[in-house]
PDB file of C-alpha atoms in Angstrom:
ATOM      1  CA  UNK A   6      -1.138   7.120  -6.738  1.00 68.00           C
ATOM      2  CA  UNK A   7      -3.310   5.907  -3.929  1.00 79.00           C
ATOM      3  CA  UNK A   8      -6.005   7.935  -2.345  1.00 91.00           C
ATOM      4  CA  UNK A   9      -8.595   7.241   0.317  1.00 96.00           C
ATOM      5  CA  UNK A  10     -11.604   9.515   0.681  1.00 96.00           C
ATOM      6  CA  UNK A  11     -13.924   9.650   3.649  1.00 97.00           C
ATOM      7  CA  UNK A  12     -16.534  12.180   2.682  1.00 92.00           C
ATOM      8  CA  UNK A  13     -18.246  12.282   6.074  1.00 96.00           C
ATOM      9  CA  UNK A  14     -16.432  14.564   8.497  1.00 96.00           C
ATOM     10  CA  UNK A  15     -18.698  14.030  11.494  1.00 97.00           C
ATOM     11  CA  UNK A  16     -21.615  11.786  12.380  1.00 97.00           C
ATOM     12  CA  UNK A  17     -23.716  12.133  15.524  1.00 97.00           C
ATOM     13  CA  UNK A  18     -26.217   9.484  16.582  1.00 96.00           C
ATOM     14  CA  UNK A  19     -28.201   8.450  19.609  1.00 97.00           C
ATOM     15  CA  UNK A  20     -27.211   5.247  21.344  1.00 97.00           C
ATOM     16  CA  UNK A  21     -28.544   2.062  19.724  1.00 97.00           C
ATOM     17  CA  UNK A  22     -28.775   3.641  16.283  1.00 97.00           C
ATOM     18  CA  UNK A  23     -26.762   2.110  13.456  1.00 97.00           C
ATOM     19  CA  UNK A  24     -23.852   4.086  12.003  1.00 97.00           C
ATOM     20  CA  UNK A  25     -22.517   3.601   8.484  1.00 97.00           C
ATOM     21  CA  UNK A  26     -19.177   5.127   7.493  1.00 97.00           C
ATOM     22  CA  UNK A  27     -18.349   5.630   3.848  1.00 97.00           C
ATOM     23  CA  UNK A  28     -14.945   5.053   2.263  1.00 97.00           C
ATOM     24  CA  UNK A  29     -13.901   5.362  -1.373  1.00 97.00           C
ATOM     25  CA  UNK A  30     -10.404   4.548  -2.547  1.00 95.00           C
ATOM     26  CA  UNK A  31      -8.192   4.805  -5.611  1.00 93.00           C
ATOM     27  CA  UNK A  32      -5.357   2.473  -6.490  1.00 90.00           C
ATOM     28  CA  UNK A  33      -3.657   1.060  -9.565  1.00 88.00           C
ATOM     29  CA  UNK A  34      -2.775  -2.147  -7.778  1.00 85.00           C
ATOM     30  CA  UNK A  35      -4.799  -5.249  -8.551  1.00 84.00           C
ATOM     31  CA  UNK A  36      -4.079  -6.769  -5.163  1.00 85.00           C
ATOM     32  CA  UNK A  37      -4.445  -4.685  -2.058  1.00 88.00           C
ATOM     33  CA  UNK A  38      -5.834  -4.688   1.442  1.00 91.00           C
ATOM     34  CA  UNK A  39      -8.274  -2.350   3.074  1.00 92.00           C
ATOM     35  CA  UNK A  40      -8.506  -1.625   6.771  1.00 93.00           C
ATOM     36  CA  UNK A  41     -10.623   0.221   9.261  1.00 94.00           C
ATOM     37  CA  UNK A  42      -8.980   1.684  12.343  1.00 95.00           C
ATOM     38  CA  UNK A  43     -10.531   3.389  15.352  1.00 96.00           C
ATOM     39  CA  UNK A  44      -8.871   6.257  17.213  1.00 96.00           C
ATOM     40  CA  UNK A  45     -10.524   6.951  20.582  1.00 93.00           C
ATOM     41  CA  UNK A  46      -9.823  10.141  22.533  1.00 89.00           C
ATOM     42  CA  UNK A  47      -6.777   8.450  24.102  1.00 86.00           C
ATOM     43  CA  UNK A  48      -5.127   8.723  20.683  1.00 87.00           C
ATOM     44  CA  UNK A  49      -4.035   5.146  20.026  1.00 89.00           C
ATOM     45  CA  UNK A  50      -5.106   3.749  16.666  1.00 93.00           C
ATOM     46  CA  UNK A  51      -6.836   0.399  17.078  1.00 93.00           C
ATOM     47  CA  UNK A  52      -7.156  -2.129  14.262  1.00 91.00           C
ATOM     48  CA  UNK A  53     -10.760  -3.162  13.595  1.00 92.00           C
ATOM     49  CA  UNK A  54     -11.133  -5.069  10.343  1.00 89.00           C
ATOM     50  CA  UNK A  55      -9.244  -6.063   7.192  1.00 89.00           C
ATOM     51  CA  UNK A  56     -10.434  -7.034   3.719  1.00 89.00           C
ATOM     52  CA  UNK A  57      -8.399  -8.164   0.721  1.00 88.00           C
ATOM     53  CA  UNK A  58      -9.185  -7.051  -2.799  1.00 86.00           C
ATOM     54  CA  UNK A  59      -9.959 -10.480  -4.199  1.00 84.00           C
ATOM     55  CA  UNK A  60     -12.655 -11.392  -1.711  1.00 78.00           C
ATOM     56  CA  UNK A  61     -15.808  -9.336  -2.001  1.00 73.00           C
ATOM     57  CA  UNK A  62     -17.802 -11.366   0.470  1.00 72.00           C
ATOM     58  CA  UNK A  63     -19.214  -9.063   3.072  1.00 74.00           C
ATOM     59  CA  UNK A  64     -18.926 -10.103   6.671  1.00 76.00           C
ATOM     60  CA  UNK A  65     -20.197  -9.408  10.118  1.00 77.00           C
ATOM     61  CA  UNK A  66     -18.093  -9.487  13.241  1.00 81.00           C
ATOM     62  CA  UNK A  67     -20.064  -8.788  16.361  1.00 89.00           C
ATOM     63  CA  UNK A  68     -21.552  -5.315  15.991  1.00 93.00           C
ATOM     64  CA  UNK A  69     -19.265  -4.502  13.055  1.00 92.00           C
ATOM     65  CA  UNK A  70     -20.027  -5.259   9.433  1.00 91.00           C
ATOM     66  CA  UNK A  71     -18.540  -4.100   6.166  1.00 90.00           C
ATOM     67  CA  UNK A  72     -19.599  -3.780   2.562  1.00 91.00           C
ATOM     68  CA  UNK A  73     -16.781  -4.048   0.036  1.00 91.00           C
ATOM     69  CA  UNK A  74     -17.635  -3.303  -3.595  1.00 90.00           C
ATOM     70  CA  UNK A  75     -14.680  -3.435  -5.932  1.00 89.00           C
ATOM     71  CA  UNK A  76     -16.719  -2.147  -8.889  1.00 90.00           C
ATOM     72  CA  UNK A  77     -17.294   1.167  -7.120  1.00 93.00           C
ATOM     73  CA  UNK A  78     -14.040   1.149  -5.091  1.00 93.00           C
ATOM     74  CA  UNK A  79     -15.965   1.453  -1.865  1.00 94.00           C
ATOM     75  CA  UNK A  80     -15.389  -0.099   1.523  1.00 94.00           C
ATOM     76  CA  UNK A  81     -18.140   0.970   3.876  1.00 95.00           C
ATOM     77  CA  UNK A  82     -18.254   0.106   7.556  1.00 94.00           C
ATOM     78  CA  UNK A  83     -21.289  -0.208   9.814  1.00 95.00           C
ATOM     79  CA  UNK A  84     -21.599  -0.236  13.566  1.00 96.00           C
ATOM     80  CA  UNK A  85     -24.875  -1.826  14.622  1.00 96.00           C
ATOM     81  CA  UNK A  86     -26.623  -0.730  17.802  1.00 97.00           C
ATOM     82  CA  UNK A  87     -24.055   1.942  18.602  1.00 97.00           C
ATOM     83  CA  UNK A  88     -22.827   2.518  22.143  1.00 97.00           C
ATOM     84  CA  UNK A  89     -21.273   5.546  23.800  1.00 96.00           C
ATOM     85  CA  UNK A  90     -17.914   3.744  23.836  1.00 95.00           C
ATOM     86  CA  UNK A  91     -18.001   3.724  20.037  1.00 96.00           C
ATOM     87  CA  UNK A  92     -17.382   7.476  20.058  1.00 97.00           C
ATOM     88  CA  UNK A  93     -14.074   7.950  18.246  1.00 97.00           C
ATOM     89  CA  UNK A  94     -12.495   8.923  14.951  1.00 97.00           C
ATOM     90  CA  UNK A  95     -12.671   6.130  12.395  1.00 98.00           C
ATOM     91  CA  UNK A  96     -10.118   5.829   9.626  1.00 97.00           C
ATOM     92  CA  UNK A  97     -10.303   3.868   6.422  1.00 97.00           C
ATOM     93  CA  UNK A  98      -6.899   2.854   5.035  1.00 95.00           C
ATOM     94  CA  UNK A  99      -5.445   1.212   1.933  1.00 93.00           C
ATOM     95  CA  UNK A 100      -2.287  -0.848   2.265  1.00 87.00           C
ATOM     96  CA  UNK A 101       0.418  -1.630  -0.216  1.00 72.00           C
ATOM     97  CA  UNK A 102       3.322  -1.833   2.236  1.00 66.00           C
ATOM     98  CA  UNK A 103       2.349   1.500   3.720  1.00 69.00           C
ATOM     99  CA  UNK A 104      -0.993   2.555   4.985  1.00 79.00           C
ATOM    100  CA  UNK A 105      -2.643   5.430   3.154  1.00 92.00           C
ATOM    101  CA  UNK A 106      -5.299   6.833   5.432  1.00 95.00           C
ATOM    102  CA  UNK A 107      -8.410   8.829   4.780  1.00 96.00           C
ATOM    103  CA  UNK A 108      -9.016  12.004   6.744  1.00 96.00           C
ATOM    104  CA  UNK A 109     -11.238  10.208   9.239  1.00 97.00           C
ATOM    105  CA  UNK A 110     -14.855  10.443  10.352  1.00 98.00           C
ATOM    106  CA  UNK A 111     -15.632  11.581  13.880  1.00 97.00           C
ATOM    107  CA  UNK A 112     -18.442   9.529  15.371  1.00 98.00           C
ATOM    108  CA  UNK A 113     -20.260  10.819  18.434  1.00 97.00           C
ATOM    109  CA  UNK A 114     -22.731   8.517  20.133  1.00 97.00           C
ATOM    110  CA  UNK A 115     -25.026  10.291  22.599  1.00 96.00           C
ATOM    111  CA  UNK A 116     -26.632   8.497  25.496  1.00 94.00           C
TER     112      UNK A 116
ATOM    113  CA  UNK B  11       1.849  -8.939  25.555  1.00 68.00           C
ATOM    114  CA  UNK B  12       3.092  -5.371  25.738  1.00 83.00           C
ATOM    115  CA  UNK B  13       2.024  -3.032  22.967  1.00 93.00           C
ATOM    116  CA  UNK B  14       4.059  -0.424  21.121  1.00 96.00           C
ATOM    117  CA  UNK B  15       5.688   1.901  23.635  1.00 96.00           C
ATOM    118  CA  UNK B  16       6.437   5.525  22.875  1.00 97.00           C
ATOM    119  CA  UNK B  17       7.988   8.288  24.912  1.00 97.00           C
ATOM    120  CA  UNK B  18       7.512  11.017  25.760  1.00 97.00           C
ATOM    121  CA  UNK B  19       3.746  11.339  25.435  1.00 96.00           C
ATOM    122  CA  UNK B  20       3.877  15.101  25.239  1.00 97.00           C
ATOM    123  CA  UNK B  21       6.611  17.559  24.333  1.00 98.00           C
ATOM    124  CA  UNK B  22       6.574  21.335  24.150  1.00 98.00           C
ATOM    125  CA  UNK B  23       9.591  23.090  22.671  1.00 98.00           C
ATOM    126  CA  UNK B  24      10.477  26.415  21.142  1.00 97.00           C
ATOM    127  CA  UNK B  25      11.170  26.640  17.443  1.00 96.00           C
ATOM    128  CA  UNK B  26      14.728  25.958  16.373  1.00 97.00           C
ATOM    129  CA  UNK B  27      15.229  23.564  19.291  1.00 98.00           C
ATOM    130  CA  UNK B  28      15.960  19.859  18.736  1.00 98.00           C
ATOM    131  CA  UNK B  29      13.605  17.098  19.850  1.00 98.00           C
ATOM    132  CA  UNK B  30      13.703  13.311  19.852  1.00 98.00           C
ATOM    133  CA  UNK B  31      11.042  10.643  20.101  1.00 98.00           C
ATOM    134  CA  UNK B  32      11.574   7.039  21.126  1.00 98.00           C
ATOM    135  CA  UNK B  33       9.670   3.921  20.139  1.00 97.00           C
ATOM    136  CA  UNK B  34       9.871   0.310  21.246  1.00 97.00           C
ATOM    137  CA  UNK B  35       7.836  -2.005  19.001  1.00 96.00           C
ATOM    138  CA  UNK B  36       6.030  -5.176  19.933  1.00 95.00           C
ATOM    139  CA  UNK B  37       8.507  -7.967  20.595  1.00 93.00           C
ATOM    140  CA  UNK B  38       9.217  -9.951  17.452  1.00 91.00           C
ATOM    141  CA  UNK B  39       7.900  -7.317  15.069  1.00 93.00           C
ATOM    142  CA  UNK B  40      10.574  -6.718  12.458  1.00 92.00           C
ATOM    143  CA  UNK B  41       8.844  -3.874  10.656  1.00 93.00           C
ATOM    144  CA  UNK B  42       8.621  -0.471  12.286  1.00 95.00           C
ATOM    145  CA  UNK B  43       6.911   2.664  10.998  1.00 95.00           C
ATOM    146  CA  UNK B  44       6.929   6.324  11.958  1.00 97.00           C
ATOM    147  CA  UNK B  45       3.877   8.379  11.029  1.00 96.00           C
ATOM    148  CA  UNK B  46       2.980  12.018  11.492  1.00 97.00           C
ATOM    149  CA  UNK B  47      -0.628  12.957  12.160  1.00 97.00           C
ATOM    150  CA  UNK B  48      -1.649  16.576  11.758  1.00 96.00           C
ATOM    151  CA  UNK B  49      -4.777  17.832  13.486  1.00 93.00           C
ATOM    152  CA  UNK B  50      -7.931  16.633  11.784  1.00 91.00           C
ATOM    153  CA  UNK B  51      -6.098  14.386   9.334  1.00 94.00           C
ATOM    154  CA  UNK B  52      -5.088  10.779   8.985  1.00 95.00           C
ATOM    155  CA  UNK B  53      -1.535   9.650   9.726  1.00 95.00           C
ATOM    156  CA  UNK B  54       1.060   9.974   6.982  1.00 95.00           C
ATOM    157  CA  UNK B  55       4.080   7.703   6.725  1.00 94.00           C
ATOM    158  CA  UNK B  56       7.477   9.250   7.382  1.00 96.00           C
ATOM    159  CA  UNK B  57       9.713   6.191   7.329  1.00 95.00           C
ATOM    160  CA  UNK B  58       9.503   2.397   7.326  1.00 94.00           C
ATOM    161  CA  UNK B  59      12.138   0.037   8.694  1.00 95.00           C
ATOM    162  CA  UNK B  60      12.592  -3.628   8.036  1.00 92.00           C
ATOM    163  CA  UNK B  61      14.901  -4.725  10.831  1.00 92.00           C
ATOM    164  CA  UNK B  62      17.612  -2.038  10.927  1.00 92.00           C
ATOM    165  CA  UNK B  63      17.229  -0.986   7.297  1.00 93.00           C
ATOM    166  CA  UNK B  64      15.190   2.055   6.281  1.00 93.00           C
ATOM    167  CA  UNK B  65      13.369   0.729   3.198  1.00 91.00           C
ATOM    168  CA  UNK B  66      11.068   3.689   2.593  1.00 90.00           C
ATOM    169  CA  UNK B  67      12.066   7.169   3.718  1.00 92.00           C
ATOM    170  CA  UNK B  68      10.711   9.015   0.701  1.00 90.00           C
ATOM    171  CA  UNK B  69       8.378  11.156   2.839  1.00 92.00           C
ATOM    172  CA  UNK B  70      10.930  12.036   5.494  1.00 95.00           C
ATOM    173  CA  UNK B  71      12.063  15.702   5.308  1.00 93.00           C
ATOM    174  CA  UNK B  72      15.726  14.860   5.411  1.00 92.00           C
ATOM    175  CA  UNK B  73      16.952  18.404   5.893  1.00 95.00           C
ATOM    176  CA  UNK B  74      15.715  18.405   9.474  1.00 97.00           C
ATOM    177  CA  UNK B  75      14.423  14.926  10.284  1.00 97.00           C
ATOM    178  CA  UNK B  76      16.506  11.851  10.974  1.00 97.00           C
ATOM    179  CA  UNK B  77      15.733   8.401  12.296  1.00 97.00           C
ATOM    180  CA  UNK B  78      17.628   5.358  13.400  1.00 96.00           C
ATOM    181  CA  UNK B  79      16.990   1.777  14.406  1.00 95.00           C
ATOM    182  CA  UNK B  80      20.483   0.604  15.121  1.00 84.00           C
ATOM    183  CA  UNK B  81      19.880  -2.902  16.479  1.00 88.00           C
ATOM    184  CA  UNK B  82      16.649  -3.531  14.628  1.00 85.00           C
ATOM    185  CA  UNK B  83      14.518  -3.167  17.732  1.00 92.00           C
ATOM    186  CA  UNK B  84      13.773   0.251  19.193  1.00 95.00           C
ATOM    187  CA  UNK B  85      13.931   3.412  17.151  1.00 97.00           C
ATOM    188  CA  UNK B  86      14.478   7.138  17.574  1.00 98.00           C
ATOM    189  CA  UNK B  87      13.072   9.927  15.417  1.00 98.00           C
ATOM    190  CA  UNK B  88      14.771  13.313  15.670  1.00 98.00           C
ATOM    191  CA  UNK B  89      13.919  16.794  14.463  1.00 98.00           C
ATOM    192  CA  UNK B  90      16.603  19.465  14.386  1.00 97.00           C
ATOM    193  CA  UNK B  91      15.793  22.297  14.249  1.00 96.00           C
ATOM    194  CA  UNK B  92      12.059  22.155  14.895  1.00 97.00           C
ATOM    195  CA  UNK B  93       9.702  24.513  13.073  1.00 97.00           C
ATOM    196  CA  UNK B  94       6.216  25.684  13.978  1.00 97.00           C
ATOM    197  CA  UNK B  95       4.765  23.454  11.256  1.00 96.00           C
ATOM    198  CA  UNK B  96       6.190  20.357  12.928  1.00 97.00           C
ATOM    199  CA  UNK B  97       3.515  20.532  15.621  1.00 98.00           C
ATOM    200  CA  UNK B  98       1.665  17.223  15.272  1.00 98.00           C
ATOM    201  CA  UNK B  99       1.283  13.787  16.805  1.00 97.00           C
ATOM    202  CA  UNK B 100       4.108  11.412  15.924  1.00 98.00           C
ATOM    203  CA  UNK B 101       2.963   7.815  15.850  1.00 97.00           C
ATOM    204  CA  UNK B 102       5.060   4.695  15.866  1.00 97.00           C
ATOM    205  CA  UNK B 103       3.667   1.403  14.606  1.00 95.00           C
ATOM    206  CA  UNK B 104       4.987  -2.104  14.144  1.00 94.00           C
ATOM    207  CA  UNK B 105       3.971  -5.222  12.274  1.00 92.00           C
ATOM    208  CA  UNK B 106       5.091  -8.814  12.196  1.00 89.00           C
ATOM    209  CA  UNK B 107       5.853  -8.591   8.500  1.00 81.00           C
ATOM    210  CA  UNK B 108       6.024  -5.836   5.886  1.00 77.00           C
ATOM    211  CA  UNK B 109       3.350  -7.610   3.871  1.00 76.00           C
ATOM    212  CA  UNK B 110       0.347  -5.542   2.921  1.00 72.00           C
ATOM    213  CA  UNK B 111      -2.001  -7.994   4.593  1.00 76.00           C
ATOM    214  CA  UNK B 112      -0.487  -7.564   8.037  1.00 81.00           C
ATOM    215  CA  UNK B 113      -2.157  -5.131  10.353  1.00 85.00           C
ATOM    216  CA  UNK B 114      -0.027  -2.495  11.993  1.00 90.00           C
ATOM    217  CA  UNK B 115      -0.137  -1.942  15.719  1.00 93.00           C
ATOM    218  CA  UNK B 116       0.163   1.646  16.863  1.00 94.00           C
ATOM    219  CA  UNK B 117       1.594   3.245  19.949  1.00 95.00           C
ATOM    220  CA  UNK B 118      -0.137   6.093  21.813  1.00 94.00           C
ATOM    221  CA  UNK B 119       1.903   8.727  20.002  1.00 96.00           C
ATOM    222  CA  UNK B 120       3.926  11.758  21.041  1.00 97.00           C
ATOM    223  CA  UNK B 121       2.112  15.064  20.816  1.00 97.00           C
ATOM    224  CA  UNK B 122       4.635  17.739  19.833  1.00 98.00           C
ATOM    225  CA  UNK B 123       3.901  21.422  20.224  1.00 98.00           C
ATOM    226  CA  UNK B 124       6.406  23.876  18.778  1.00 98.00           C
ATOM    227  CA  UNK B 125       6.008  27.455  20.034  1.00 97.00           C
TER     228      UNK B 125
END
């Protein structure tokens, strides 16, 4: 069975600080995809990033970066130089034809 | 390009009443999903369609929930009769392909309150 765990329930930072969100997953599949989604107060889930299980190269996209470590089943996500507009709930998800979501981490960025 | 459209955005009903939600996916997206999101939790899949065929409805409470996607485009999710525990946000999503590497695009959801 698949499981995604986001241990952090809430994170509060001051603008311009970096925010790192933790995600740990369980799966028996050897090939899978991991995602991060953002859910702002408006409620619509927005796709942020995707990583496949056979590519552990970490990447940076603008202010977003991610650290995928297959050995520890972790897929952490970092927002650099946070802004107030980054305030939202962030979900980590594992996909094998259906998305299994974690419980989400609420990020509050204060001006 | 228009995103996933859902209606209504909000619905308040009394328990034992029926309710229906409508979803129109992104044009060209053959795969459609219905999720339920309880307060403080991540979405959970209810049903997945590939064109007009329901290929995964294992999490759909079939005693009271039903769904259809007759022409393989828009879809309706129905609850009859509604229970207090059905209060949640119902999200519709679509993707170009059912493949696990394709991102899903979500609609704004329908917030259901059962009193």
